[in-house]
mmCIF file of C-alpha atoms in Angstrom:
data_model
loop_
_atom_site.group_PDB
_atom_site.id
_atom_site.type_symbol
_atom_site.label_atom_id
_atom_site.label_comp_id
_atom_site.label_asym_id
_atom_site.label_seq_id
_atom_site.Cartn_x
_atom_site.Cartn_y
_atom_site.Cartn_z
ATOM 1 C CA MET N 829 151.428 30.607 118.648
ATOM 2 C CA LYS N 830 153.995 29.432 116.112
ATOM 3 C CA LYS N 831 153.908 30.939 112.641
ATOM 4 C CA ASN N 832 153.461 28.699 109.617
ATOM 5 C CA LEU N 833 156.723 28.696 107.672
ATOM 6 C CA ILE N 834 156.317 27.116 104.226
ATOM 7 C CA ILE N 835 159.413 26.133 102.249
ATOM 8 C CA LEU N 836 159.061 25.315 98.563
ATOM 9 C CA GLY N 837 161.834 23.017 97.346
ATOM 10 C CA THR N 838 164.371 20.509 98.675
ATOM 11 C CA GLY N 839 167.587 21.801 97.093
ATOM 12 C CA PHE N 840 170.674 23.287 98.708
ATOM 13 C CA GLY N 841 168.998 26.503 99.865
ATOM 14 C CA ALA N 842 165.954 24.798 101.353
ATOM 15 C CA TYR N 843 167.962 22.003 102.975
ATOM 16 C CA SER N 844 170.455 24.447 104.496
ATOM 17 C CA LEU N 845 167.575 26.463 105.981
ATOM 18 C CA ILE N 846 165.902 23.347 107.393
ATOM 19 C CA LYS N 847 169.087 22.066 109.029
ATOM 20 C CA SER N 848 170.017 25.476 110.489
ATOM 21 C CA LEU N 849 166.613 26.509 111.849
ATOM 22 C CA PRO N 850 165.831 25.815 115.541
ATOM 23 C CA SER N 851 163.016 23.302 115.906
ATOM 24 C CA ASP N 852 160.831 25.173 118.391
ATOM 25 C CA LEU N 853 160.227 28.498 116.651
ATOM 26 C CA TYR N 854 158.046 27.768 113.610
ATOM 27 C CA GLN N 855 155.550 25.257 112.294
ATOM 28 C CA VAL N 856 157.545 24.207 109.223
ATOM 29 C CA THR N 857 156.060 22.600 106.113
ATOM 30 C CA VAL N 858 158.167 21.602 103.099
ATOM 31 C CA ILE N 859 156.432 21.257 99.732
ATOM 32 C CA SER N 860 158.292 19.658 96.824
ATOM 33 C CA PRO N 861 157.721 16.922 94.219
ATOM 34 C CA ARG N 862 161.118 15.495 95.218
ATOM 35 C CA ASN N 863 161.147 13.915 98.685
ATOM 36 C CA TYR N 864 164.919 13.957 99.092
ATOM 37 C CA PHE N 865 167.886 16.285 99.025
ATOM 38 C CA LEU N 866 170.292 15.592 96.152
ATOM 39 C CA PHE N 867 174.008 16.365 96.411
ATOM 40 C CA THR N 868 174.357 17.477 92.792
ATOM 41 C CA PRO N 869 178.157 18.054 92.687
ATOM 42 C CA LEU N 870 178.639 14.280 92.615
ATOM 43 C CA LEU N 871 175.793 13.592 90.178
ATOM 44 C CA PRO N 872 178.114 13.096 87.145
ATOM 45 C CA SER N 873 179.871 10.292 89.045
ATOM 46 C CA THR N 874 176.616 8.314 89.245
ATOM 47 C CA THR N 875 176.182 8.232 85.451
ATOM 48 C CA VAL N 876 178.965 5.645 85.071
ATOM 49 C CA GLY N 877 178.738 3.877 88.422
ATOM 50 C CA THR N 878 181.675 5.519 90.206
ATOM 51 C CA ILE N 879 179.102 6.346 92.876
ATOM 52 C CA GLU N 880 175.723 4.696 93.330
ATOM 53 C CA PHE N 881 172.529 6.742 93.063
ATOM 54 C CA ARG N 882 171.311 6.421 96.632
ATOM 55 C CA SER N 883 174.693 7.389 98.049
ATOM 56 C CA ILE N 884 174.119 11.078 97.289
ATOM 57 C CA ILE N 885 170.516 11.522 98.411
ATOM 58 C CA GLU N 886 169.053 12.114 101.857
ATOM 59 C CA PRO N 887 165.292 11.740 102.571
ATOM 60 C CA ILE N 888 163.880 15.157 103.430
ATOM 61 C CA ARG N 889 161.743 13.654 106.197
ATOM 62 C CA HIS N 890 164.955 12.609 107.959
ATOM 63 C CA SER N 891 166.432 16.115 107.820
ATOM 64 C CA ALA N 892 164.469 17.414 110.820
ATOM 65 C CA LYS N 893 161.923 15.819 113.155
ATOM 66 C CA TYR N 894 159.857 18.976 113.471
ATOM 67 C CA LEU N 895 158.868 19.450 109.821
ATOM 68 C CA THR N 896 155.836 18.338 107.822
ATOM 69 C CA TYR N 897 156.525 17.238 104.252
ATOM 70 C CA LEU N 898 154.039 17.269 101.345
ATOM 71 C CA GLN N 899 155.022 15.661 98.051
ATOM 72 C CA ALA N 900 153.427 18.112 95.664
ATOM 73 C CA PHE N 901 153.985 20.831 93.077
ATOM 74 C CA ALA N 902 153.338 24.444 94.059
ATOM 75 C CA GLU N 903 151.301 25.995 91.237
ATOM 76 C CA ARG N 904 150.186 29.436 92.417
ATOM 77 C CA ILE N 905 150.568 31.897 95.272
ATOM 78 C CA ASP N 906 147.758 34.088 96.576
ATOM 79 C CA THR N 907 149.540 36.907 98.418
ATOM 80 C CA THR N 908 146.243 38.487 99.511
ATOM 81 C CA ASN N 909 144.913 35.440 101.355
ATOM 82 C CA LYS N 910 148.381 34.007 102.025
ATOM 83 C CA THR N 911 147.701 30.645 100.458
ATOM 84 C CA ILE N 912 149.624 28.375 98.101
ATOM 85 C CA GLY N 913 147.782 26.310 95.515
ATOM 86 C CA CYS N 914 149.356 22.862 95.206
ATOM 87 C CA ARG N 915 148.919 19.700 93.184
ATOM 88 C CA SER N 916 149.927 16.254 94.410
ATOM 89 C CA ALA N 917 152.976 14.779 92.687
ATOM 90 C CA ILE N 918 151.375 11.325 92.911
ATOM 91 C CA LEU N 919 147.658 11.882 92.345
ATOM 92 C CA ASP N 920 145.952 14.542 90.241
ATOM 93 C CA GLU N 921 144.611 16.170 93.388
ATOM 94 C CA GLU N 922 144.717 19.877 94.277
ATOM 95 C CA PHE N 923 144.796 21.508 97.697
ATOM 96 C CA GLU N 924 145.755 24.758 99.410
ATOM 97 C CA VAL N 925 148.191 25.495 102.215
ATOM 98 C CA LYS N 926 148.187 28.669 104.301
ATOM 99 C CA TYR N 927 151.406 30.444 105.186
ATOM 100 C CA ASP N 928 152.612 33.220 107.454
ATOM 101 C CA VAL N 929 156.128 33.181 106.056
ATOM 102 C CA LEU N 930 157.032 31.684 102.685
ATOM 103 C CA VAL N 931 160.435 30.743 101.248
ATOM 104 C CA ILE N 932 160.614 29.996 97.531
ATOM 105 C CA ALA N 933 163.602 27.749 96.801
ATOM 106 C CA VAL N 934 162.425 25.763 93.785
ATOM 107 C CA GLY N 935 165.631 25.981 91.740
ATOM 108 C CA ALA N 936 165.736 26.366 87.971
ATOM 109 C CA SER N 937 165.172 24.400 84.770
ATOM 110 C CA ASN N 938 167.554 23.364 82.017
ATOM 111 C CA ASN N 939 168.155 26.125 79.487
ATOM 112 C CA THR N 940 167.597 24.954 75.911
ATOM 113 C CA PHE N 941 167.692 28.506 74.451
ATOM 114 C CA GLY N 942 164.639 27.534 72.439
ATOM 115 C CA ILE N 943 166.738 25.388 70.088
ATOM 116 C CA GLU N 944 164.632 23.020 68.031
ATOM 117 C CA GLY N 945 164.852 19.352 68.999
ATOM 118 C CA VAL N 946 166.744 19.678 72.282
ATOM 119 C CA LYS N 947 163.905 18.646 74.588
ATOM 120 C CA GLU N 948 162.989 15.721 72.349
ATOM 121 C CA HIS N 949 166.442 14.263 71.623
ATOM 122 C CA ALA N 950 168.889 15.349 74.344
ATOM 123 C CA VAL N 951 169.413 14.029 77.867
ATOM 124 C CA PHE N 952 169.937 16.555 80.653
ATOM 125 C CA LEU N 953 171.977 16.081 83.815
ATOM 126 C CA LYS N 954 170.189 17.846 86.637
ATOM 127 C CA GLU N 955 168.251 15.173 88.514
ATOM 128 C CA LEU N 956 168.812 11.589 89.618
ATOM 129 C CA ASP N 957 166.438 10.334 86.928
ATOM 130 C CA ASP N 958 168.665 12.011 84.309
ATOM 131 C CA ALA N 959 171.740 10.200 85.627
ATOM 132 C CA ARG N 960 169.884 6.882 85.582
ATOM 133 C CA ILE N 961 168.844 7.441 81.952
ATOM 134 C CA LEU N 962 172.420 8.281 80.965
ATOM 135 C CA ARG N 963 173.864 5.242 82.722
ATOM 136 C CA ARG N 964 171.507 2.914 80.899
ATOM 137 C CA LYS N 965 171.826 4.696 77.550
ATOM 138 C CA ILE N 966 175.637 4.391 77.558
ATOM 139 C CA LEU N 967 175.419 0.623 78.033
ATOM 140 C CA ASP N 968 172.497 0.300 75.612
ATOM 141 C CA ASN N 969 174.583 1.891 72.872
ATOM 142 C CA PHE N 970 177.513 -0.451 73.459
ATOM 143 C CA GLU N 971 175.266 -3.512 73.467
ATOM 144 C CA LEU N 972 173.582 -2.370 70.251
ATOM 145 C CA ALA N 973 176.954 -1.676 68.631
ATOM 146 C CA ALA N 974 178.074 -5.203 69.535
ATOM 147 C CA LEU N 975 175.345 -6.794 67.412
ATOM 148 C CA PRO N 976 176.756 -8.488 64.270
ATOM 149 C CA THR N 977 174.111 -6.883 62.038
ATOM 150 C CA ILE N 978 175.144 -3.281 62.849
ATOM 151 C CA PRO N 979 177.007 -1.560 59.957
ATOM 152 C CA VAL N 980 180.357 0.103 60.701
ATOM 153 C CA GLU N 981 179.030 3.649 60.211
ATOM 154 C CA GLU N 982 176.100 2.992 62.521
ATOM 155 C CA ARG N 983 178.485 1.526 65.103
ATOM 156 C CA HIS N 984 180.553 4.727 65.073
ATOM 157 C CA ARG N 985 177.405 6.822 65.477
ATOM 158 C CA LEU N 986 176.093 4.760 68.378
ATOM 159 C CA LEU N 987 179.402 5.072 70.213
ATOM 160 C CA HIS N 988 179.762 8.819 69.661
ATOM 161 C CA THR N 989 178.724 10.818 72.717
ATOM 162 C CA VAL N 990 178.324 14.583 72.362
ATOM 163 C CA VAL N 991 178.233 16.909 75.369
ATOM 164 C CA VAL N 992 176.867 20.390 74.687
ATOM 165 C CA GLY N 993 178.132 22.840 77.299
ATOM 166 C CA GLY N 994 181.654 23.203 78.627
ATOM 167 C CA GLY N 995 180.754 24.222 82.167
ATOM 168 C CA PRO N 996 181.509 22.155 85.291
ATOM 169 C CA THR N 997 178.653 19.662 84.811
ATOM 170 C CA GLY N 998 179.444 18.976 81.145
ATOM 171 C CA VAL N 999 183.181 18.739 81.780
ATOM 172 C CA GLU N 1000 182.789 16.437 84.771
ATOM 173 C CA PHE N 1001 180.423 14.127 82.909
ATOM 174 C CA ALA N 1002 182.871 13.959 79.985
ATOM 175 C CA ALA N 1003 185.688 13.205 82.432
ATOM 176 C CA GLU N 1004 183.741 10.425 84.154
ATOM 177 C CA LEU N 1005 182.714 8.901 80.819
ATOM 178 C CA SER N 1006 186.286 9.039 79.538
ATOM 179 C CA ASP N 1007 187.464 7.182 82.650
ATOM 180 C CA PHE N 1008 184.701 4.622 82.147
ATOM 181 C CA LEU N 1009 185.711 4.125 78.511
ATOM 182 C CA GLU N 1010 189.405 3.723 79.294
ATOM 183 C CA ASP N 1011 188.961 1.469 82.287
ATOM 184 C CA GLU N 1012 185.874 -0.771 82.325
ATOM 185 C CA LEU N 1013 184.560 -0.509 78.757
ATOM 186 C CA THR N 1014 187.968 -1.139 77.148
ATOM 187 C CA TYR N 1015 188.057 -4.415 79.038
ATOM 188 C CA THR N 1016 184.371 -5.278 78.530
ATOM 189 C CA TYR N 1017 184.088 -4.320 74.846
ATOM 190 C CA PRO N 1018 187.658 -4.570 73.462
ATOM 191 C CA GLN N 1019 186.402 -4.905 69.881
ATOM 192 C CA LEU N 1020 184.320 -1.722 70.112
ATOM 193 C CA ILE N 1021 186.441 0.741 72.034
ATOM 194 C CA SER N 1022 188.325 1.947 68.943
ATOM 195 C CA SER N 1023 184.976 2.976 67.427
ATOM 196 C CA SER N 1024 183.941 5.087 70.435
ATOM 197 C CA SER N 1025 184.448 8.851 70.600
ATOM 198 C CA LEU N 1026 183.566 11.810 72.812
ATOM 199 C CA THR N 1027 183.018 15.431 71.750
ATOM 200 C CA ILE N 1028 182.354 18.584 73.794
ATOM 201 C CA VAL N 1029 180.628 21.476 72.023
ATOM 202 C CA GLU N 1030 181.057 24.858 73.736
ATOM 203 C CA ALA N 1031 179.671 28.198 72.539
ATOM 204 C CA GLY N 1032 182.369 30.182 74.368
ATOM 205 C CA LYS N 1033 186.046 30.482 73.630
ATOM 206 C CA GLN N 1034 187.161 27.943 76.269
ATOM 207 C CA LEU N 1035 186.022 25.223 78.635
ATOM 208 C CA LEU N 1036 185.114 26.197 82.204
ATOM 209 C CA ASN N 1037 184.987 29.896 81.393
ATOM 210 C CA LEU N 1038 184.383 30.854 85.046
ATOM 211 C CA PHE N 1039 187.687 29.246 86.057
ATOM 212 C CA ASP N 1040 191.133 30.809 85.881
ATOM 213 C CA GLU N 1041 192.334 30.819 82.264
ATOM 214 C CA LYS N 1042 195.397 28.685 83.020
ATOM 215 C CA LEU N 1043 193.228 26.049 84.677
ATOM 216 C CA SER N 1044 190.855 26.031 81.698
ATOM 217 C CA LEU N 1045 193.841 25.603 79.373
ATOM 218 C CA TYR N 1046 195.130 22.720 81.499
ATOM 219 C CA ALA N 1047 191.741 20.980 81.239
ATOM 220 C CA GLY N 1048 191.710 21.433 77.465
ATOM 221 C CA GLN N 1049 195.222 20.008 77.111
ATOM 222 C CA LEU N 1050 194.345 16.984 79.244
ATOM 223 C CA PHE N 1051 191.222 16.342 77.193
ATOM 224 C CA SER N 1052 193.275 16.574 73.998
ATOM 225 C CA ARG N 1053 195.709 13.940 75.293
ATOM 226 C CA ARG N 1054 192.766 11.726 76.200
ATOM 227 C CA LYS N 1055 191.340 12.103 72.676
ATOM 228 C CA ILE N 1056 188.304 14.076 73.789
ATOM 229 C CA ARG N 1057 187.440 16.444 70.970
ATOM 230 C CA VAL N 1058 186.659 19.980 72.147
ATOM 231 C CA MET N 1059 184.848 22.356 69.774
ATOM 232 C CA THR N 1060 184.845 25.921 71.130
ATOM 233 C CA ASN N 1061 183.132 28.985 69.621
ATOM 234 C CA THR N 1062 180.555 26.548 68.279
ATOM 235 C CA VAL N 1063 176.818 27.098 68.582
ATOM 236 C CA VAL N 1064 174.113 24.469 68.083
ATOM 237 C CA LYS N 1065 171.421 25.559 65.623
ATOM 238 C CA LYS N 1066 169.165 22.502 65.631
ATOM 239 C CA VAL N 1067 168.962 18.944 66.944
ATOM 240 C CA SER N 1068 167.377 15.985 65.187
ATOM 241 C CA ARG N 1069 167.036 12.406 66.374
ATOM 242 C CA ASN N 1070 170.653 11.430 65.688
ATOM 243 C CA LYS N 1071 172.268 14.600 64.406
ATOM 244 C CA LEU N 1072 173.513 17.962 65.669
ATOM 245 C CA PHE N 1073 173.484 20.958 63.305
ATOM 246 C CA LEU N 1074 176.115 23.604 64.088
ATOM 247 C CA ASN N 1075 176.583 27.278 63.235
ATOM 248 C CA ASN N 1076 179.636 26.549 61.057
ATOM 249 C CA ASN N 1077 177.351 24.506 58.757
ATOM 250 C CA SER N 1078 178.854 21.232 59.965
ATOM 251 C CA GLU N 1079 176.928 18.302 61.409
ATOM 252 C CA LEU N 1080 177.658 15.762 64.133
ATOM 253 C CA ASP N 1081 176.077 12.311 64.273
ATOM 254 C CA PHE N 1082 175.622 11.015 67.803
ATOM 255 C CA GLY N 1083 174.368 8.036 69.732
ATOM 256 C CA LEU N 1084 173.998 10.033 72.937
ATOM 257 C CA LEU N 1085 173.554 13.788 73.359
ATOM 258 C CA VAL N 1086 174.015 15.318 76.815
ATOM 259 C CA TRP N 1087 172.789 18.902 77.180
ATOM 260 C CA SER N 1088 174.416 20.979 79.916
ATOM 261 C CA THR N 1089 174.201 24.670 79.030
ATOM 262 C CA GLY N 1090 173.082 26.273 82.273
ATOM 263 C CA ASN N 1091 169.744 27.212 83.793
ATOM 264 C CA THR N 1092 166.611 29.182 83.087
ATOM 265 C CA SER N 1093 163.571 29.902 85.234
ATOM 266 C CA ASN N 1094 161.132 27.023 85.649
ATOM 267 C CA PRO N 1095 157.440 27.232 84.673
ATOM 268 C CA PHE N 1096 156.298 27.936 88.249
ATOM 269 C CA ILE N 1097 158.617 30.934 88.586
ATOM 270 C CA GLN N 1098 157.617 32.189 85.144
ATOM 271 C CA LYS N 1099 153.946 32.276 86.221
ATOM 272 C CA LEU N 1100 154.542 34.283 89.391
ATOM 273 C CA PRO N 1101 153.708 38.011 89.127
ATOM 274 C CA PHE N 1102 156.919 39.130 90.824
ATOM 275 C CA GLU N 1103 159.586 41.357 89.310
ATOM 276 C CA LYS N 1104 162.355 39.359 87.610
ATOM 277 C CA ASP N 1105 165.745 39.950 85.992
ATOM 278 C CA ARG N 1106 166.517 39.284 82.311
ATOM 279 C CA ASN N 1107 167.297 35.635 83.153
ATOM 280 C CA GLY N 1108 163.866 35.134 84.700
ATOM 281 C CA ARG N 1109 165.080 35.043 88.311
ATOM 282 C CA ILE N 1110 162.939 36.679 91.007
ATOM 283 C CA LEU N 1111 164.427 39.959 92.228
ATOM 284 C CA THR N 1112 164.827 40.327 95.978
ATOM 285 C CA ASP N 1113 166.156 43.001 98.300
ATOM 286 C CA SER N 1114 169.392 42.628 100.255
ATOM 287 C CA ASN N 1115 167.565 40.584 102.924
ATOM 288 C CA LEU N 1116 166.310 38.072 100.299
ATOM 289 C CA LEU N 1117 162.749 39.377 100.567
ATOM 290 C CA ILE N 1118 160.862 39.614 97.301
ATOM 291 C CA LYS N 1119 160.645 43.265 96.383
ATOM 292 C CA GLY N 1120 157.427 44.893 97.613
ATOM 293 C CA LEU N 1121 156.515 42.051 100.010
ATOM 294 C CA GLU N 1122 157.129 41.499 103.712
ATOM 295 C CA ASP N 1123 156.664 37.781 104.171
ATOM 296 C CA ILE N 1124 157.878 36.001 101.010
ATOM 297 C CA TYR N 1125 161.553 35.221 100.515
ATOM 298 C CA ALA N 1126 163.289 33.688 97.499
ATOM 299 C CA ILE N 1127 166.666 31.955 97.513
ATOM 300 C CA GLY N 1128 168.819 29.700 95.349
ATOM 301 C CA ASP N 1129 168.866 29.480 91.564
ATOM 302 C CA CYS N 1130 165.345 30.915 91.188
ATOM 303 C CA ALA N 1131 166.223 34.322 92.653
ATOM 304 C CA THR N 1132 168.861 37.046 92.856
ATOM 305 C CA PRO N 1133 169.238 40.285 94.823
ATOM 306 C CA SER N 1134 168.563 43.345 92.669
ATOM 307 C CA ASP N 1135 171.475 45.341 94.138
ATOM 308 C CA PHE N 1136 174.301 42.958 93.227
ATOM 309 C CA SER N 1137 175.020 39.939 91.074
ATOM 310 C CA GLN N 1138 175.765 36.508 92.468
ATOM 311 C CA PRO N 1139 176.334 33.137 90.761
ATOM 312 C CA ALA N 1140 173.661 30.444 90.743
ATOM 313 C CA THR N 1141 175.723 27.876 92.663
ATOM 314 C CA ALA N 1142 175.196 25.454 95.523
ATOM 315 C CA GLN N 1143 177.492 27.362 97.860
ATOM 316 C CA VAL N 1144 175.489 30.582 97.432
ATOM 317 C CA ALA N 1145 172.192 28.757 98.040
ATOM 318 C CA MET N 1146 173.586 27.136 101.192
ATOM 319 C CA GLN N 1147 174.767 30.490 102.528
ATOM 320 C CA GLU N 1148 171.349 31.997 101.816
ATOM 321 C CA GLY N 1149 169.632 29.170 103.685
ATOM 322 C CA LYS N 1150 171.831 29.671 106.751
ATOM 323 C CA TYR N 1151 171.309 33.429 106.571
ATOM 324 C CA LEU N 1152 167.525 33.047 106.558
ATOM 325 C CA ALA N 1153 167.669 30.599 109.471
ATOM 326 C CA THR N 1154 169.481 33.263 111.502
ATOM 327 C CA VAL N 1155 166.994 35.940 110.412
ATOM 328 C CA PHE N 1156 163.969 33.789 111.290
ATOM 329 C CA LYS N 1157 165.448 32.864 114.663
ATOM 330 C CA LYS N 1158 166.016 36.509 115.559
ATOM 331 C CA LYS N 1159 162.602 37.614 114.299
ATOM 332 C CA ALA N 1160 160.831 34.931 116.310
ATOM 333 C CA THR N 1161 162.391 36.206 119.533
ATOM 334 C CA HIS N 1162 162.799 39.919 118.729
ATOM 335 C CA SER N 1163 159.921 41.403 116.731
ATOM 336 C CA SER N 1164 161.819 44.636 116.034
ATOM 337 C CA PHE N 1165 164.922 42.868 114.716
ATOM 338 C CA LYS N 1166 166.351 44.378 111.512
ATOM 339 C CA PRO N 1167 168.732 41.985 109.720
ATOM 340 C CA LYS N 1168 171.960 42.991 108.076
ATOM 341 C CA PRO N 1169 172.092 42.580 104.287
ATOM 342 C CA PHE N 1170 173.012 39.167 102.932
ATOM 343 C CA LEU N 1171 176.541 39.017 101.528
ATOM 344 C CA TRP N 1172 177.782 35.828 99.951
ATOM 345 C CA GLN N 1173 181.334 34.621 100.406
ATOM 346 C CA ASN N 1174 183.245 33.050 97.523
ATOM 347 C CA PHE N 1175 184.851 29.792 98.630
ATOM 348 C CA GLY N 1176 186.060 28.964 95.120
ATOM 349 C CA MET N 1177 185.258 26.293 92.555
ATOM 350 C CA LEU N 1178 186.280 22.670 92.027
ATOM 351 C CA ALA N 1179 185.989 20.426 88.973
ATOM 352 C CA TYR N 1180 186.995 16.855 88.190
ATOM 353 C CA ILE N 1181 188.612 16.530 84.742
ATOM 354 C CA GLY N 1182 189.383 12.799 84.600
ATOM 355 C CA ASP N 1183 192.406 10.521 84.944
ATOM 356 C CA ASN N 1184 192.496 11.197 88.716
ATOM 357 C CA LYS N 1185 193.060 14.916 88.145
ATOM 358 C CA ALA N 1186 191.010 17.926 89.208
ATOM 359 C CA LEU N 1187 191.025 21.716 89.221
ATOM 360 C CA ALA N 1188 190.721 24.041 92.203
ATOM 361 C CA ASP N 1189 190.078 27.742 91.627
ATOM 362 C CA LEU N 1190 190.124 29.108 95.173
ATOM 363 C CA PRO N 1191 190.557 32.648 96.507
ATOM 364 C CA GLN N 1192 193.803 31.549 98.155
ATOM 365 C CA THR N 1193 195.295 29.438 95.375
ATOM 366 C CA LYS N 1194 194.858 27.878 91.939
ATOM 367 C CA SER N 1195 195.891 24.259 91.512
ATOM 368 C CA SER N 1196 195.474 21.243 89.263
ATOM 369 C CA GLY N 1197 196.537 17.613 89.008
ATOM 370 C CA PHE N 1198 196.511 14.520 91.192
ATOM 371 C CA GLY N 1199 196.939 16.341 94.510
ATOM 372 C CA THR N 1200 194.007 18.576 93.656
ATOM 373 C CA TRP N 1201 191.946 15.458 92.889
ATOM 374 C CA ILE N 1202 192.626 14.228 96.438
ATOM 375 C CA PHE N 1203 191.526 17.638 97.724
ATOM 376 C CA TRP N 1204 188.429 17.539 95.477
ATOM 377 C CA ARG N 1205 187.348 14.199 96.897
ATOM 378 C CA SER N 1206 188.090 15.247 100.471
ATOM 379 C CA ALA N 1207 186.175 18.517 100.111
ATOM 380 C CA TYR N 1208 183.050 16.874 98.708
ATOM 381 C CA LEU N 1209 183.213 14.053 101.233
ATOM 382 C CA THR N 1210 183.119 16.564 104.086
ATOM 383 C CA LYS N 1211 180.266 18.508 102.434
ATOM 384 C CA LEU N 1212 177.959 15.488 102.208
ATOM 385 C CA VAL N 1213 175.028 16.097 104.521
ATOM 386 C CA SER N 1214 174.918 12.905 106.580
ATOM 387 C CA LEU N 1215 177.229 10.289 108.018
ATOM 388 C CA LYS N 1216 175.348 7.701 105.974
ATOM 389 C CA ASN N 1217 176.161 9.542 102.726
ATOM 390 C CA LYS N 1218 179.821 9.923 103.704
ATOM 391 C CA VAL N 1219 180.186 6.212 104.442
ATOM 392 C CA GLN N 1220 178.355 5.174 101.274
ATOM 393 C CA VAL N 1221 180.357 7.464 98.971
ATOM 394 C CA LEU N 1222 183.645 6.429 100.549
ATOM 395 C CA TYR N 1223 182.659 2.783 100.102
ATOM 396 C CA ASP N 1224 181.643 3.403 96.473
ATOM 397 C CA TRP N 1225 184.986 5.033 95.687
ATOM 398 C CA LEU N 1226 186.882 2.182 97.334
ATOM 399 C CA LYS N 1227 184.799 -0.475 95.586
ATOM 400 C CA ALA N 1228 185.250 1.164 92.166
ATOM 401 C CA SER N 1229 189.011 1.464 92.631
ATOM 402 C CA ILE N 1230 189.391 -2.210 93.602
ATOM 403 C CA PHE N 1231 186.754 -3.982 91.513
ATOM 404 C CA GLY N 1232 185.966 -1.422 88.834
ATOM 405 C CA ARG N 1233 182.612 0.096 87.943
ATOM 406 C CA ASP N 1234 179.669 -2.179 87.349
ATOM 407 C CA VAL N 1235 178.700 -2.618 83.671
ATOM 408 C CA SER N 1236 175.442 -4.530 84.157
ATOM 409 C CA ARG N 1237 172.467 -3.206 82.212
ATOM 410 C CA PHE N 1238 169.257 -3.163 84.268
#
């Protein structure tokens, strides 16, 4: 009789496991409030219309014919009776699901560091809904600024976008927005473009601090030439409706605040009685089993092995998913199988920095510029999970290059 394998989440780790697992070995159920896989590396491109929203998602029900999907939130785990308490994401209805093997791959939440006003006044960039809000808010601000009754100072505030966080997501959003400003919005709102501005606030000493220092410097120099203000060694103390209060006692007025300062554990993970690290991630052994348990695994941004440190990135989550698929396949056919420890492989990092230029920090080489941008696009195109996604993204890129990005507000 097949064991019940329950997978919580539809991110990179969960999706990689689903796609790599043979269909005839387990009774697989996926539980998540999101019924699609989202290719997050291209999410910043959707905020300005370089890529359309549906081009980077894949319905989870289409990922494998053998799985059962339940659109719900997991709220508790009973390890004694091997049940998961769930609540429907559509109706306020609770139910339980039994498991034999459980994989927790629920990701992480946006880290606000407890700063006052962030949740109320900032926009995050982690989900498709966030990108949709940003896309509309950018155009809303330009349309408001175009009204004849708007004072000059208010116009400058409305058209000032502040990005907090100089990591890959914040940098790529700033790059995409800068392209949008220089290309489509300069043509659409010629009388307003001189009043627009873009600022990046970073607590560290440089942008993209996980990248090679020369590449980070290159990104900073390009941003300077493109009149993107970069404030390093700057910490946000408080956020109000239209104002950012900084640790150097200065203030920034903004029309749009984008918060991209990394991850923290989500409420579900915080409630679980498992041992965690100082960042709130579940601690696992070298086989990705939660410490002290034999049938519950944790992968992706919500977990980390206790014996070594690994980054919370998509490539690590994908490798973990494939590793578990191999482990589960072997265990289903060989009950005495003892897996080798999981070891992640660093394939490097990529980042788009605007003006058809990108950075590549790879184990083999470090590069930047137009050629790297071609490589960046090629790499992500090949990593998209379906032929449909590949065709749609390629079409979106071609359409944007010929006709420009759409500036309709809807």
